[in-house]
Coordinates of N, CA and C in Angstrom, one line a residue:
M1 N 12.3 -7.7 -1.8 CA 12.1 -8.7 -0.7 C 10.7 -8.9 -0.4
R2 N 10.3 -10.1 -0.1 CA 8.9 -10.4 0.4 C 9.1 -10.8 1.9
I3 N 8.6 -9.9 2.7 CA 8.8 -10.0 4.2 C 7.5 -10.2 4.9
W4 N 7.4 -11.2 5.8 CA 6.3 -11.4 6.6 C 6.7 -11.0 8.0
V5 N 5.8 -10.2 8.7 CA 6.0 -9.8 10.0 C 5.1 -10.5 11.0
V6 N 5.6 -11.3 11.8 CA 4.7 -12.1 12.7 C 4.8 -11.5 14.1
E7 N 3.8 -10.7 14.5 CA 3.8 -10.0 15.7 C 2.4 -9.8 16.3
D8 N 2.2 -10.1 17.6 CA 0.8 -10.0 18.1 C 0.4 -8.6 18.5
D9 N 1.3 -7.7 18.7 CA 1.0 -6.3 19.0 C 0.6 -5.6 17.7
P10 N -0.7 -5.3 17.5 CA -1.1 -4.7 16.2 C -0.5 -3.4 15.9
E11 N -0.2 -2.6 17.0 CA 0.3 -1.3 16.7 C 1.8 -1.4 16.3
W12 N 2.6 -2.2 16.9 CA 4.0 -2.4 16.5 C 4.0 -3.1 15.2
R13 N 3.2 -4.1 15.0 CA 3.2 -4.7 13.7 C 2.9 -3.8 12.5
G14 N 1.9 -2.9 12.8 CA 1.6 -1.9 11.7 C 2.7 -0.9 11.5
M15 N 3.4 -0.5 12.5 CA 4.6 0.4 12.3 C 5.7 -0.3 11.5
V16 N 5.9 -1.6 11.8 CA 7.0 -2.3 11.1 C 6.6 -2.5 9.6
V17 N 5.4 -2.9 9.4 CA 4.9 -3.1 8.0 C 5.0 -1.8 7.2
E18 N 4.6 -0.7 7.8 CA 4.6 0.6 7.1 C 6.0 1.0 6.8
E19 N 6.9 0.8 7.8 CA 8.3 1.2 7.5 C 9.0 0.3 6.4
L20 N 8.7 -1.0 6.4 CA 9.3 -1.8 5.4 C 8.8 -1.6 4.0
E21 N 7.5 -1.3 4.0 CA 6.9 -0.9 2.7 C 7.4 0.4 2.2
Y22 N 7.7 1.3 3.1 CA 8.3 2.6 2.7 C 9.7 2.3 2.0
H23 N 10.4 1.3 2.5 CA 11.7 1.0 1.9 C 11.6 0.0 0.7
G24 N 10.4 -0.2 0.2 CA 10.3 -1.0 -1.0 C 10.0 -2.5 -0.9
A25 N 9.8 -3.0 0.3 CA 9.6 -4.4 0.5 C 8.1 -4.7 0.3
S26 N 7.8 -5.9 -0.1 CA 6.4 -6.4 -0.1 C 6.2 -7.1 1.2
V27 N 5.3 -6.5 2.0 CA 5.2 -6.9 3.4 C 3.8 -7.4 3.8
H28 N 3.7 -8.5 4.6 CA 2.5 -9.1 5.1 C 2.5 -9.2 6.6
G29 N 1.6 -8.6 7.3 CA 1.5 -8.7 8.7 C 0.7 -9.9 9.2
I30 N 1.2 -10.7 10.2 CA 0.5 -11.9 10.7 C 0.5 -11.8 12.2
E31 N -0.5 -12.3 12.9 CA -0.7 -12.1 14.3 C -0.2 -13.2 15.2
S32 N 0.0 -14.4 14.6 CA 0.4 -15.6 15.4 C 1.1 -16.6 14.6
A33 N 1.8 -17.6 15.3 CA 2.4 -18.6 14.6 C 1.4 -19.5 13.9
E34 N 0.3 -19.7 14.5 CA -0.7 -20.6 13.9 C -1.2 -20.0 12.6
A35 N -1.4 -18.6 12.6 CA -1.8 -18.0 11.3 C -0.7 -18.0 10.3
L36 N 0.5 -17.9 10.7 CA 1.7 -18.1 9.8 C 1.7 -19.4 9.1
Y37 N 1.5 -20.5 9.9 CA 1.5 -21.8 9.3 C 0.4 -21.9 8.2
R38 N -0.8 -21.3 8.5 CA -1.9 -21.4 7.5 C -1.5 -20.6 6.2
D39 N -0.8 -19.5 6.4 CA -0.4 -18.7 5.2 C 0.7 -19.4 4.4
L40 N 1.6 -20.1 5.1 CA 2.7 -20.8 4.5 C 2.2 -22.0 3.7
A41 N 1.0 -22.5 4.0 CA 0.4 -23.6 3.2 C 0.1 -23.2 1.8
V42 N -0.1 -21.9 1.6 CA -0.5 -21.5 0.2 C 0.5 -20.5 -0.4
D43 N 1.4 -19.9 0.4 CA 2.3 -18.9 -0.2 C 3.7 -19.0 0.6
R44 N 4.6 -18.3 0.1 CA 6.0 -18.2 0.7 C 6.5 -16.8 0.8
C45 N 7.5 -16.6 1.6 CA 8.2 -15.3 1.7 C 9.7 -15.5 1.6
D46 N 10.4 -14.4 1.5 CA 11.9 -14.5 1.6 C 12.4 -14.5 3.0
I47 N 11.8 -13.6 3.8 CA 12.3 -13.4 5.2 C 11.1 -13.2 6.1
L48 N 11.3 -13.9 7.3 CA 10.3 -13.7 8.4 C 10.9 -12.9 9.5
V49 N 10.1 -11.9 9.9 CA 10.4 -11.1 11.1 C 9.5 -11.7 12.2
L50 N 10.1 -12.4 13.1 CA 9.3 -13.3 14.1 C 9.5 -12.8 15.5
D51 N 8.4 -12.4 16.2 CA 8.5 -12.0 17.6 C 8.5 -13.3 18.4
V52 N 9.4 -13.3 19.4 CA 9.5 -14.5 20.3 C 8.3 -14.6 21.2
G53 N 7.8 -13.5 21.7 CA 6.7 -13.6 22.7 C 5.3 -13.7 22.1
L54 N 5.1 -14.6 21.2 CA 3.8 -14.7 20.6 C 2.8 -15.5 21.5
P55 N 1.5 -15.2 21.4 CA 0.6 -16.1 22.1 C 0.5 -17.5 21.4
G56 N 0.1 -18.5 22.2 CA 0.1 -19.8 21.6 C 1.5 -20.3 21.5
E57 N 1.9 -20.8 20.3 CA 3.2 -21.2 20.1 C 4.2 -20.0 20.0
D58 N 5.2 -20.0 20.8 CA 6.1 -18.8 20.8 C 7.1 -18.9 19.6
G59 N 7.8 -17.8 19.4 CA 8.7 -17.6 18.3 C 9.8 -18.6 18.3
L60 N 10.3 -19.0 19.4 CA 11.5 -19.9 19.5 C 11.0 -21.3 19.0
S61 N 9.9 -21.7 19.5 CA 9.4 -23.0 19.0 C 9.1 -23.0 17.5
A62 N 8.5 -21.9 17.0 CA 8.2 -21.8 15.6 C 9.5 -21.8 14.8
T63 N 10.5 -21.2 15.3 CA 11.8 -21.1 14.6 C 12.3 -22.5 14.3
G64 N 12.2 -23.4 15.4 CA 12.7 -24.8 15.2 C 12.0 -25.5 14.1
H65 N 10.6 -25.2 14.0 CA 9.9 -25.9 12.9 C 10.2 -25.2 11.5
L66 N 10.3 -23.9 11.5 CA 10.4 -23.2 10.3 C 11.8 -23.4 9.6
R67 N 12.8 -23.7 10.5 CA 14.1 -23.8 9.9 C 14.3 -25.0 9.0
R68 N 13.3 -25.9 9.1 CA 13.3 -27.0 8.1 C 13.0 -26.6 6.7
M69 N 12.4 -25.4 6.6 CA 12.1 -24.9 5.2 C 13.4 -24.2 4.7
D70 N 14.1 -24.8 3.8 CA 15.3 -24.3 3.3 C 15.1 -23.0 2.6
G71 N 16.0 -22.1 2.8 CA 16.1 -20.9 2.0 C 15.3 -19.7 2.5
M72 N 14.5 -19.8 3.6 CA 13.8 -18.7 4.2 C 14.6 -18.1 5.3
G73 N 14.8 -16.8 5.3 CA 15.5 -16.1 6.3 C 14.6 -15.9 7.5
I74 N 15.2 -16.0 8.7 CA 14.4 -15.8 10.0 C 15.1 -14.7 10.8
V75 N 14.4 -13.7 11.2 CA 14.9 -12.6 12.1 C 14.0 -12.7 13.3
L76 N 14.6 -13.0 14.5 CA 13.9 -13.1 15.7 C 14.0 -11.7 16.4
V77 N 12.8 -11.2 16.9 CA 12.8 -9.9 17.6 C 12.2 -10.2 19.0
T78 N 12.8 -9.8 20.0 CA 12.4 -10.2 21.4 C 12.9 -9.3 22.5
G79 N 12.1 -9.2 23.5 CA 12.5 -8.5 24.7 C 13.5 -9.3 25.6
R80 N 13.7 -10.5 25.3 CA 14.6 -11.4 26.0 C 16.1 -11.1 25.4
S81 N 16.8 -10.3 26.1 CA 18.1 -9.8 25.6 C 19.3 -10.6 26.2
G82 N 19.0 -11.6 27.0 CA 20.1 -12.3 27.7 C 20.9 -13.2 26.6
T83 N 22.2 -13.4 26.9 CA 23.0 -14.2 26.0 C 22.5 -15.6 25.9
A84 N 21.9 -16.2 26.9 CA 21.4 -17.6 26.8 C 20.2 -17.6 25.9
D85 N 19.3 -16.6 25.9 CA 18.2 -16.6 25.0 C 18.6 -16.4 23.6
M86 N 19.6 -15.5 23.4 CA 20.1 -15.3 22.1 C 20.8 -16.5 21.5
A87 N 21.5 -17.2 22.3 CA 22.2 -18.5 21.9 C 21.1 -19.5 21.5
Q88 N 20.0 -19.6 22.3 CA 19.0 -20.5 22.0 C 18.3 -20.2 20.6
G89 N 18.0 -18.9 20.4 CA 17.4 -18.5 19.2 C 18.3 -18.8 18.0
L90 N 19.5 -18.5 18.1 CA 20.4 -18.8 17.0 C 20.7 -20.3 16.7
S91 N 20.7 -21.0 17.8 CA 20.9 -22.5 17.7 C 19.7 -23.2 17.1
L92 N 18.5 -22.6 17.3 CA 17.3 -23.2 16.7 C 17.2 -22.8 15.2
G93 N 18.0 -21.9 14.7 CA 18.1 -21.6 13.3 C 17.8 -20.2 12.9
A94 N 17.7 -19.3 13.8 CA 17.5 -17.9 13.5 C 18.7 -17.3 12.8
D95 N 18.5 -16.5 11.8 CA 19.7 -15.9 11.1 C 20.1 -14.6 11.8
V96 N 19.2 -13.9 12.4 CA 19.5 -12.7 13.1 C 18.6 -12.7 14.4
Y97 N 19.2 -12.1 15.5 CA 18.5 -12.0 16.8 C 18.6 -10.5 17.2
L98 N 17.4 -9.9 17.2 CA 17.4 -8.4 17.6 C 16.6 -8.2 18.9
P99 N 17.3 -7.6 19.9 CA 16.5 -7.4 21.1 C 15.7 -6.1 21.1
K100 N 14.6 -6.1 21.8 CA 13.8 -4.9 22.0 C 14.3 -4.1 23.2
P101 N 14.1 -2.8 23.3 CA 13.4 -2.0 22.3 C 14.3 -1.9 21.0
L102 N 13.6 -1.9 19.9 CA 14.2 -2.0 18.6 C 13.9 -0.8 17.8
E103 N 15.0 -0.1 17.3 CA 14.8 1.0 16.4 C 14.5 0.5 15.0
L104 N 13.6 1.0 14.3 CA 13.2 0.5 13.0 C 14.3 0.6 11.9
P105 N 15.2 1.7 12.0 CA 16.3 1.7 11.0 C 17.3 0.5 11.2
V106 N 17.4 0.1 12.5 CA 18.3 -1.1 12.8 C 17.7 -2.3 12.1
L107 N 16.3 -2.5 12.2 CA 15.7 -3.6 11.6 C 15.8 -3.6 10.1
V108 N 15.6 -2.5 9.5 CA 15.8 -2.3 8.1 C 17.2 -2.7 7.6
A109 N 18.2 -2.2 8.3 CA 19.6 -2.5 8.0 C 19.8 -4.0 8.1
A110 N 19.3 -4.6 9.2 CA 19.5 -6.0 9.4 C 18.9 -6.9 8.3
L111 N 17.7 -6.5 7.8 CA 17.0 -7.2 6.8 C 17.8 -7.1 5.4
H112 N 18.3 -5.9 5.1 CA 19.1 -5.7 3.9 C 20.4 -6.6 4.0
S113 N 21.0 -6.6 5.1 CA 22.2 -7.4 5.3 C 21.9 -8.9 5.1
L114 N 20.9 -9.3 5.7 CA 20.5 -10.7 5.6 C 20.2 -11.1 4.2
H115 N 19.4 -10.2 3.5 CA 19.1 -10.5 2.1 C 20.3 -10.6 1.2
R116 N 21.3 -9.7 1.5 CA 22.5 -9.8 0.7 C 23.2 -11.1 0.9
R117 N 23.2 -11.6 2.1 CA 23.9 -12.9 2.4 C 23.1 -14.1 1.8
M118 N 21.8 -14.0 1.8 CA 21.0 -15.0 1.2 C 21.1 -15.2 -0.3
T119 N 21.2 -14.0 -1.0 CA 21.2 -14.1 -2.4 C 22.6 -14.5 -2.9
G120 N 23.6 -14.3 -2.1 CA 25.0 -14.7 -2.4 C 25.7 -13.8 -3.3
P121 N 27.1 -13.8 -3.2 CA 27.9 -13.0 -4.0 C 28.0 -13.5 -5.5
V122 N 28.2 -12.5 -6.3 CA 28.4 -12.9 -7.8 C 29.9 -12.9 -8.0
Q123 N 30.4 -14.0 -8.3 CA 31.9 -14.2 -8.6 C 32.1 -15.1 -9.8
V124 N 33.3 -15.0 -10.3 CA 33.7 -15.8 -11.4 C 34.9 -16.7 -11.0
T125 N 34.8 -18.0 -11.1 CA 35.9 -18.9 -10.7 C 36.2 -19.8 -11.9
A126 N 37.4 -20.3 -11.9 CA 37.8 -21.3 -13.0 C 37.4 -22.7 -12.6
P127 N 37.0 -23.5 -13.5 CA 36.7 -24.9 -13.2 C 37.9 -25.7 -12.9
T128 N 37.7 -26.8 -12.3 CA 38.8 -27.8 -12.0 C 38.5 -29.0 -12.8
A129 N 39.5 -29.9 -12.8 CA 39.4 -31.1 -13.6 C 38.3 -32.0 -13.1
N130 N 38.0 -32.0 -11.8 CA 37.0 -32.9 -11.2 C 35.6 -32.3 -11.2
D131 N 35.4 -31.1 -11.7 CA 34.1 -30.4 -11.7 C 33.2 -31.0 -12.8
P132 N 32.0 -31.5 -12.5 CA 31.1 -32.0 -13.5 C 30.5 -30.9 -14.3
V133 N 30.5 -31.0 -15.6 CA 29.8 -30.0 -16.5 C 28.8 -30.7 -17.3
L134 N 27.7 -30.0 -17.6 CA 26.6 -30.7 -18.4 C 27.1 -31.0 -19.8
D135 N 27.3 -30.1 -20.6 CA 27.9 -30.3 -22.0 C 28.2 -28.9 -22.5
D136 N 28.8 -28.9 -23.7 CA 29.2 -27.6 -24.3 C 28.0 -26.7 -24.6
H137 N 26.9 -27.2 -24.8 CA 25.7 -26.4 -25.1 C 25.0 -25.9 -23.9
A138 N 25.0 -26.7 -22.8 CA 24.2 -26.3 -21.6 C 24.9 -25.2 -20.9
A139 N 26.2 -25.3 -20.6 CA 27.0 -24.3 -19.9 C 26.7 -24.2 -18.4
W140 N 25.6 -24.6 -18.0 CA 25.3 -24.7 -16.5 C 26.2 -25.8 -16.0
S141 N 26.8 -25.6 -14.8 CA 27.7 -26.6 -14.2 C 27.7 -26.5 -12.7
L142 N 28.0 -27.6 -12.1 CA 28.3 -27.7 -10.6 C 29.8 -27.9 -10.5
R143 N 30.3 -27.0 -9.6 CA 31.8 -27.0 -9.4 C 32.1 -27.0 -7.9
A144 N 33.4 -27.1 -7.6 CA 33.8 -27.1 -6.2 C 33.1 -28.2 -5.4
D145 N 33.1 -29.4 -6.0 CA 32.5 -30.6 -5.4 C 31.0 -30.4 -5.2
G146 N 30.4 -29.6 -6.2 CA 28.9 -29.5 -6.2 C 28.4 -28.3 -5.3
W147 N 29.3 -27.6 -4.7 CA 28.9 -26.4 -3.8 C 28.6 -25.1 -4.6
D148 N 29.2 -25.0 -5.8 CA 29.0 -23.8 -6.6 C 28.3 -24.1 -7.9
L149 N 27.2 -23.4 -8.1 CA 26.4 -23.5 -9.4 C 26.9 -22.4 -10.3
H150 N 27.4 -22.7 -11.5 CA 27.9 -21.7 -12.5 C 26.9 -21.6 -13.6
A151 N 26.6 -20.4 -13.9 CA 25.6 -20.0 -15.0 C 26.4 -19.9 -16.3
P152 N 25.7 -19.9 -17.5 CA 26.4 -19.8 -18.8 C 27.2 -18.5 -18.9
N153 N 26.8 -17.4 -18.2 CA 27.6 -16.2 -18.3 C 28.8 -16.1 -17.4
G154 N 29.1 -17.2 -16.6 CA 30.3 -17.3 -15.8 C 30.1 -16.9 -14.4
D155 N 28.9 -16.3 -14.0 CA 28.6 -16.0 -12.7 C 28.3 -17.2 -11.9
R156 N 28.4 -17.2 -10.6 CA 28.2 -18.4 -9.8 C 27.4 -18.1 -8.5
L157 N 26.8 -19.1 -8.0 CA 26.1 -19.0 -6.7 C 26.6 -20.2 -5.8
T158 N 27.0 -19.9 -4.6 CA 27.3 -20.9 -3.6 C 26.0 -21.5 -3.0
L159 N 25.9 -22.8 -3.1 CA 24.6 -23.4 -2.7 C 24.6 -23.8 -1.2
T160 N 23.4 -23.9 -0.7 CA 23.2 -24.5 0.6 C 23.3 -26.1 0.5
A161 N 23.4 -26.8 1.6 CA 23.5 -28.2 1.5 C 22.3 -28.8 0.8
A162 N 21.1 -28.4 1.1 CA 19.9 -28.9 0.5 C 19.9 -28.6 -1.0
E163 N 20.2 -27.4 -1.4 CA 20.2 -27.0 -2.8 C 21.3 -27.9 -3.5
R164 N 22.4 -28.1 -2.9 CA 23.5 -28.9 -3.6 C 22.9 -30.4 -3.8
S165 N 22.3 -31.0 -2.8 CA 21.8 -32.3 -3.0 C 20.7 -32.4 -4.0
F166 N 19.8 -31.4 -4.0 CA 18.8 -31.3 -5.0 C 19.3 -31.2 -6.4
L167 N 20.3 -30.3 -6.7 CA 20.8 -30.1 -8.0 C 21.7 -31.3 -8.5
R168 N 22.4 -31.9 -7.6 CA 23.2 -33.1 -7.9 C 22.3 -34.2 -8.5
E169 N 21.2 -34.4 -7.9 CA 20.3 -35.4 -8.5 C 19.8 -35.0 -9.9
L170 N 19.5 -33.8 -10.1 CA 19.0 -33.3 -11.4 C 20.2 -33.4 -12.4
F171 N 21.4 -33.0 -12.0 CA 22.5 -33.0 -13.0 C 22.8 -34.4 -13.4
S172 N 22.6 -35.3 -12.5 CA 23.0 -36.7 -12.8 C 21.9 -37.4 -13.7
A173 N 20.8 -36.7 -13.9 CA 19.8 -37.2 -14.8 C 19.3 -36.2 -15.8
L174 N 20.3 -35.5 -16.4 CA 20.0 -34.4 -17.3 C 19.0 -34.7 -18.3
G175 N 17.9 -33.9 -18.4 CA 16.9 -34.1 -19.4 C 15.9 -35.2 -19.1
K176 N 16.0 -35.8 -17.9 CA 15.1 -36.8 -17.5 C 14.3 -36.4 -16.2
A177 N 13.1 -36.9 -16.0 CA 12.3 -36.5 -14.9 C 12.9 -37.3 -13.6
V178 N 13.0 -36.5 -12.5 CA 13.5 -37.1 -11.3 C 12.3 -36.9 -10.3
D179 N 11.8 -38.1 -9.8 CA 10.6 -38.0 -9.0 C 10.8 -37.3 -7.6
R180 N 9.8 -36.8 -7.0 CA 9.8 -36.1 -5.8 C 10.4 -36.9 -4.7
E181 N 10.1 -38.2 -4.6 CA 10.6 -39.1 -3.5 C 12.1 -39.2 -3.6
Q182 N 12.6 -39.3 -4.8 CA 14.1 -39.4 -4.9 C 14.8 -38.1 -4.5
L183 N 14.2 -37.0 -4.9 CA 14.8 -35.7 -4.5 C 14.7 -35.5 -3.0
I184 N 13.6 -35.8 -2.4 CA 13.4 -35.7 -1.0 C 14.4 -36.5 -0.2
A185 N 14.6 -37.8 -0.7 CA 15.5 -38.7 -0.1 C 17.0 -38.2 -0.2
A186 N 17.3 -37.4 -1.2 CA 18.6 -36.8 -1.4 C 18.8 -35.7 -0.4
I187 N 17.7 -35.0 -0.1 CA 17.8 -33.7 0.7 C 17.9 -34.1 2.2
T188 N 17.2 -35.1 2.6 CA 17.1 -35.4 4.1 C 17.3 -36.9 4.3
D189 N 17.8 -37.2 5.5 CA 17.9 -38.6 5.9 C 16.7 -39.1 6.7
Q190 N 15.7 -38.2 6.7 CA 14.4 -38.6 7.3 C 13.2 -38.2 6.4
P191 N 13.2 -38.8 5.2 CA 12.2 -38.5 4.2 C 10.7 -38.7 4.7
W192 N 10.5 -39.6 5.6 CA 9.2 -39.8 6.1 C 8.6 -38.7 7.0
D193 N 9.6 -37.8 7.4 CA 9.2 -36.7 8.3 C 9.3 -35.4 7.5
F194 N 9.4 -35.4 6.2 CA 9.6 -34.3 5.4 C 8.3 -33.8 4.8
D195 N 8.0 -32.5 5.0 CA 6.8 -31.9 4.4 C 7.0 -31.7 2.9
P196 N 6.3 -32.3 2.0 CA 6.5 -32.2 0.6 C 6.5 -30.7 0.1
H197 N 5.8 -29.9 0.8 CA 5.8 -28.4 0.5 C 7.1 -27.8 0.6
R198 N 8.0 -28.4 1.4 CA 9.3 -27.8 1.6 C 10.1 -27.9 0.3
L199 N 9.9 -29.0 -0.5 CA 10.6 -29.1 -1.7 C 10.2 -27.9 -2.7
E200 N 9.0 -27.6 -2.7 CA 8.5 -26.5 -3.5 C 9.2 -25.2 -3.0
V201 N 9.3 -25.0 -1.7 CA 9.9 -23.8 -1.1 C 11.4 -23.8 -1.6
L202 N 12.0 -24.9 -1.5 CA 13.4 -24.9 -1.8 C 13.6 -24.5 -3.3
V203 N 12.8 -25.1 -4.2 CA 13.0 -24.8 -5.6 C 12.7 -23.3 -5.9
H204 N 11.6 -22.8 -5.3 CA 11.2 -21.4 -5.4 C 12.4 -20.5 -5.0
R205 N 12.9 -20.8 -3.8 CA 14.0 -20.0 -3.3 C 15.3 -20.1 -4.1
L206 N 15.6 -21.3 -4.6 CA 16.7 -21.5 -5.4 C 16.6 -20.7 -6.7
R207 N 15.5 -20.7 -7.3 CA 15.3 -20.0 -8.6 C 15.6 -18.5 -8.3
T208 N 15.0 -18.0 -7.2 CA 15.2 -16.6 -6.9 C 16.6 -16.2 -6.6
R209 N 17.3 -17.1 -5.9 CA 18.7 -16.8 -5.6 C 19.6 -16.9 -6.8
V210 N 19.3 -17.8 -7.7 CA 20.1 -17.9 -9.0 C 19.8 -16.7 -9.8
R211 N 18.6 -16.3 -9.9 CA 18.3 -15.1 -10.7 C 19.0 -13.8 -10.1
N212 N 18.9 -13.7 -8.8 CA 19.6 -12.5 -8.2 C 21.1 -12.5 -8.3
A213 N 21.7 -13.7 -8.2 CA 23.1 -13.8 -8.2 C 23.7 -13.8 -9.6
T214 N 23.0 -14.3 -10.6 CA 23.6 -14.5 -11.9 C 22.8 -13.8 -13.0
G215 N 21.6 -13.4 -12.8 CA 20.8 -12.7 -13.8 C 20.2 -13.7 -14.8
A216 N 20.4 -15.0 -14.6 CA 20.0 -16.1 -15.5 C 18.8 -16.9 -14.9
V217 N 18.1 -17.5 -15.7 CA 16.9 -18.3 -15.2 C 17.4 -19.8 -15.1
L218 N 17.3 -20.4 -14.0 CA 17.7 -21.8 -13.8 C 16.8 -22.7 -14.6
P219 N 17.4 -23.5 -15.5 CA 16.6 -24.4 -16.3 C 16.0 -25.6 -15.6
V220 N 15.3 -25.4 -14.6 CA 14.6 -26.5 -13.9 C 13.1 -26.4 -14.1
R221 N 12.6 -27.5 -14.6 CA 11.1 -27.5 -14.9 C 10.4 -28.4 -13.9
A222 N 9.3 -27.9 -13.4 CA 8.4 -28.7 -12.5 C 7.5 -29.6 -13.3
L223 N 7.4 -30.8 -13.0 CA 6.6 -31.8 -13.7 C 5.4 -32.2 -12.8
R224 N 4.2 -31.7 -13.1 CA 3.1 -31.9 -12.2 C 2.9 -33.4 -11.9
G225 N 2.8 -33.7 -10.6 CA 2.5 -35.0 -10.2 C 3.7 -36.0 -10.3
I226 N 4.8 -35.4 -10.7 CA 6.0 -36.3 -10.9 C 7.2 -35.8 -10.1
G227 N 7.8 -34.7 -10.5 CA 8.9 -34.1 -9.8 C 9.5 -33.0 -10.6
Y228 N 10.8 -33.1 -10.9 CA 11.5 -32.0 -11.6 C 12.5 -32.5 -12.6
M229 N 12.8 -31.6 -13.6 CA 13.7 -32.0 -14.6 C 14.7 -30.8 -14.9
L230 N 16.0 -31.1 -15.1 CA 16.9 -30.1 -15.5 C 17.1 -30.2 -17.0
L231 N 17.0 -29.0 -17.6 CA 17.1 -29.0 -19.1 C 18.4 -28.3 -19.5
S232 N 19.0 -28.7 -20.6 CA 20.1 -28.0 -21.1 C 19.6 -26.8 -22.0
E233 N 20.4 -25.9 -22.3 CA 20.0 -24.8 -23.2 C 19.5 -25.3 -24.5
R234 N 20.1 -26.4 -25.0 CA 19.6 -26.9 -26.3 C 18.2 -27.4 -26.1
A235 N 17.9 -28.1 -25.0 CA 16.5 -28.6 -24.8 C 15.5 -27.5 -24.6
E236 N 15.9 -26.4 -24.0 CA 15.1 -25.2 -23.8 C 14.7 -24.6 -25.1
A237 N 15.8 -24.5 -26.0 CA 15.5 -23.9 -27.3 C 14.5 -24.7 -28.1
V238 N 14.6 -26.0 -28.1 CA 13.6 -26.8 -28.8 C 12.2 -26.6 -28.2
D239 N 12.2 -26.5 -26.9 CA 10.9 -26.4 -26.2 C 10.3 -25.0 -26.4

């Protein structure tokens, strides 16, 4: 897991970073929401551990903005333990809400649990007559009305709404370039308010989830300055 810890208390931030690194995570400590946004402009993580009581923009406000980035887990940590605050944090898009004082083993367990949910279960399901399949050579297919992505080995991943919309566009134009504007329009009904970097985040996260759930590499190619293309296994072999 790549985990970023956004916490203004340097002592607590250091303790969390050290504990998570001990458990094998790649961890980056950040002191504010503003610094987080700067880092997100050039890099991405799997899960954010976000303190609510940050200076400047607080964690609740940041959660509302960050939730637009599909595929990134958000764990809110806060001294506000009331049910109203918890409900607000979850409604804004937090995946987990942990009140302080917080024991580090509880945080570690919550992060592992969230990561398991994000990567999705590995299951095998039978296709139905209405499920679109690429072709006999490609073996990659969308099933269950596009909500399940099946790999050539039979393993599958349940998609998020944004991932489903993204892949349906690529599946409908197999072997052809699909421009970024078309993909963004498929993902959101407000494309003018969509940060293009979020598309890159979605693709990065989707590739990771597919690899973790199926052990296979999703045959999606990024086309610089254009968009993305879905390749069949036959096309990959030629390439």
